[in-house]
CSV table of C-alpha atoms in Angstrom, one decimal:
chain,number,residue,atom,x,y,z
C,14,UNK,CA,126.0,105.3,123.2
C,15,UNK,CA,123.0,104.9,125.4
C,16,UNK,CA,121.8,101.5,126.5
C,17,UNK,CA,118.6,101.8,124.5
C,18,UNK,CA,120.4,102.9,121.3
C,19,UNK,CA,122.9,100.0,121.7
C,20,UNK,CA,120.0,97.5,122.2
C,21,UNK,CA,118.2,98.7,119.1
C,22,UNK,CA,121.3,98.6,117.0
C,23,UNK,CA,122.1,95.1,118.2
C,24,UNK,CA,118.5,93.8,117.6
C,25,UNK,CA,118.2,95.6,114.3
C,26,UNK,CA,121.1,93.6,112.8
C,27,UNK,CA,119.2,90.4,112.9
C,28,UNK,CA,116.7,89.4,110.2
C,29,UNK,CA,114.2,88.6,112.9
C,30,UNK,CA,114.0,92.3,113.7
C,31,UNK,CA,111.7,93.0,110.8
C,32,UNK,CA,109.4,90.1,111.6
C,33,UNK,CA,109.4,90.4,115.4
C,34,UNK,CA,106.0,91.7,116.7
C,35,UNK,CA,107.4,93.9,119.5
C,36,UNK,CA,110.0,95.4,117.3
C,37,UNK,CA,107.5,96.1,114.5
C,38,UNK,CA,105.2,97.7,117.0
C,39,UNK,CA,108.0,99.8,118.4
C,40,UNK,CA,109.0,100.9,114.9
C,41,UNK,CA,105.3,101.8,114.2
C,42,UNK,CA,105.1,103.9,117.3
C,43,UNK,CA,108.4,105.7,116.6
C,44,UNK,CA,107.2,106.4,113.0
C,45,UNK,CA,103.9,107.8,114.3
C,46,UNK,CA,105.8,110.1,116.8
C,47,UNK,CA,108.0,111.2,113.9
C,48,UNK,CA,104.9,112.0,111.9
C,49,UNK,CA,103.4,114.0,114.8
C,50,UNK,CA,106.7,116.0,115.1
C,51,UNK,CA,106.6,116.7,111.3
C,52,UNK,CA,103.0,117.8,111.6
C,53,UNK,CA,103.8,120.1,114.5
C,54,UNK,CA,106.7,121.6,112.6
C,55,UNK,CA,104.5,122.2,109.6
C,56,UNK,CA,101.8,123.9,111.7
C,57,UNK,CA,104.5,126.3,113.2
C,58,UNK,CA,105.8,127.1,109.7
C,59,UNK,CA,102.3,127.5,108.3
C,60,UNK,CA,101.4,129.9,111.1
C,61,UNK,CA,104.4,132.1,110.2
C,62,UNK,CA,103.7,131.9,106.5
C,63,UNK,CA,99.9,132.3,106.6
C,64,UNK,CA,99.0,134.0,109.9
C,65,UNK,CA,95.4,134.7,108.8
C,66,UNK,CA,94.7,130.9,108.8
C,67,UNK,CA,95.3,130.9,112.5
C,68,UNK,CA,92.9,133.7,113.4
C,69,UNK,CA,89.3,133.1,114.3
C,70,UNK,CA,89.2,129.3,113.7
C,71,UNK,CA,87.2,126.6,115.4
C,72,UNK,CA,88.6,123.3,116.7
C,73,UNK,CA,86.2,120.4,116.4
C,74,UNK,CA,86.9,117.4,118.7
C,75,UNK,CA,86.2,114.0,117.2
C,76,UNK,CA,85.7,111.0,119.5
C,77,UNK,CA,88.2,108.2,119.3
C,78,UNK,CA,87.1,104.9,117.9
C,79,UNK,CA,86.6,102.0,120.2
C,80,UNK,CA,87.9,98.5,119.6
C,81,UNK,CA,85.2,96.1,118.4
C,82,UNK,CA,85.3,92.3,118.5
C,83,UNK,CA,86.0,90.5,115.2
C,84,UNK,CA,84.3,93.1,112.9
C,85,UNK,CA,85.4,91.1,109.8
C,86,UNK,CA,84.2,87.5,109.6
C,87,UNK,CA,85.1,87.0,106.0
C,88,UNK,CA,88.2,84.8,106.0
C,89,UNK,CA,89.2,85.4,102.3
C,90,UNK,CA,89.5,89.2,102.6
C,91,UNK,CA,92.2,90.7,100.4
C,92,UNK,CA,93.7,94.2,99.8
C,93,UNK,CA,91.9,94.4,96.5
C,94,UNK,CA,88.5,93.5,98.1
C,95,UNK,CA,89.1,96.2,100.7
C,96,UNK,CA,89.8,98.9,98.1
C,97,UNK,CA,86.8,97.8,96.0
C,98,UNK,CA,84.6,98.6,99.1
C,99,UNK,CA,85.9,102.0,99.6
C,100,UNK,CA,83.2,104.5,98.6
C,101,UNK,CA,84.9,107.8,99.7
C,102,UNK,CA,87.5,107.9,96.9
C,103,UNK,CA,86.7,109.4,93.5
C,104,UNK,CA,86.3,107.0,90.7
C,105,UNK,CA,89.4,108.6,89.0
C,106,UNK,CA,91.6,107.5,91.9
C,107,UNK,CA,90.2,104.0,92.0
C,108,UNK,CA,92.6,102.5,89.2
C,109,UNK,CA,95.6,103.9,91.1
C,110,UNK,CA,94.3,102.4,94.4
C,111,UNK,CA,93.7,99.1,92.8
C,112,UNK,CA,97.2,99.1,91.4
C,113,UNK,CA,98.6,99.9,94.8
C,114,UNK,CA,96.6,97.1,96.3
C,115,UNK,CA,97.9,94.7,93.7
C,116,UNK,CA,101.5,95.8,94.4
C,117,UNK,CA,100.9,95.3,98.1
C,118,UNK,CA,99.4,91.9,97.5
C,119,UNK,CA,102.7,90.9,95.7
C,120,UNK,CA,104.6,92.0,98.8
C,121,UNK,CA,102.5,89.8,101.1
C,122,UNK,CA,99.8,92.1,102.4
C,123,UNK,CA,97.0,89.6,101.7
C,124,UNK,CA,98.8,87.0,103.8
C,125,UNK,CA,99.3,89.5,106.6
C,126,UNK,CA,95.6,90.3,106.5
C,127,UNK,CA,94.7,86.6,106.8
C,128,UNK,CA,97.0,86.2,109.7
C,129,UNK,CA,95.4,89.1,111.6
C,130,UNK,CA,91.9,87.8,110.8
C,131,UNK,CA,92.7,84.4,112.2
C,132,UNK,CA,93.9,85.8,115.5
C,133,UNK,CA,91.3,85.4,118.3
C,134,UNK,CA,92.5,88.7,119.8
C,135,UNK,CA,92.0,90.7,116.6
C,136,UNK,CA,90.2,93.9,117.6
C,137,UNK,CA,91.1,96.7,115.3
C,138,UNK,CA,90.9,100.4,116.0
C,139,UNK,CA,90.5,103.1,113.5
C,140,UNK,CA,93.4,105.6,113.1
C,141,UNK,CA,92.7,109.2,113.7
C,142,UNK,CA,93.4,110.1,110.1
C,143,UNK,CA,90.6,107.9,108.9
C,144,UNK,CA,88.2,109.3,111.5
C,145,UNK,CA,89.1,112.9,110.3
C,146,UNK,CA,88.7,111.9,106.6
C,147,UNK,CA,85.3,110.3,107.4
C,148,UNK,CA,84.1,113.4,109.3
C,149,UNK,CA,85.2,115.7,106.5
C,150,UNK,CA,83.6,113.6,103.8
C,151,UNK,CA,80.4,113.0,105.8
C,152,UNK,CA,80.0,116.8,106.3
C,153,UNK,CA,80.9,117.8,102.8
C,154,UNK,CA,84.1,119.6,103.8
C,155,UNK,CA,86.2,118.3,101.0
C,156,UNK,CA,86.5,121.3,98.6
C,157,UNK,CA,89.6,123.5,98.7
C,158,UNK,CA,87.6,126.6,99.3
C,159,UNK,CA,86.6,125.1,102.7
C,160,UNK,CA,90.2,125.2,103.9
């Protein structure tokens, strides 16, 4: 067993593992790498299954977001309030999203949001998936016939 694997196993046994900032951050990065690997595998499989999709296509590069200082000053922000301000989702999906937000509230998301908002160093950055969704929505590229 490697030293890293042994250290992770040892640390993972303690209950503080799930609450520890560095360990949570490590898990987040590992999960994202895993997602990238799955996406790459899917692209390879898709290229074999639908080769025409991979002929004569255009890649559009989107700029990364930049961190901004304290973009949210509202200290009573909740998951439900965030979902209510989301315009991009169809009205049909809104009840599902509201239920998800309520479920997450019961699991402590609102408290986690408040903790982040109170941090002086809170400077969020937008995930690439959100930037892509925004670009597609803004340019009307949301219908299946566009893909």
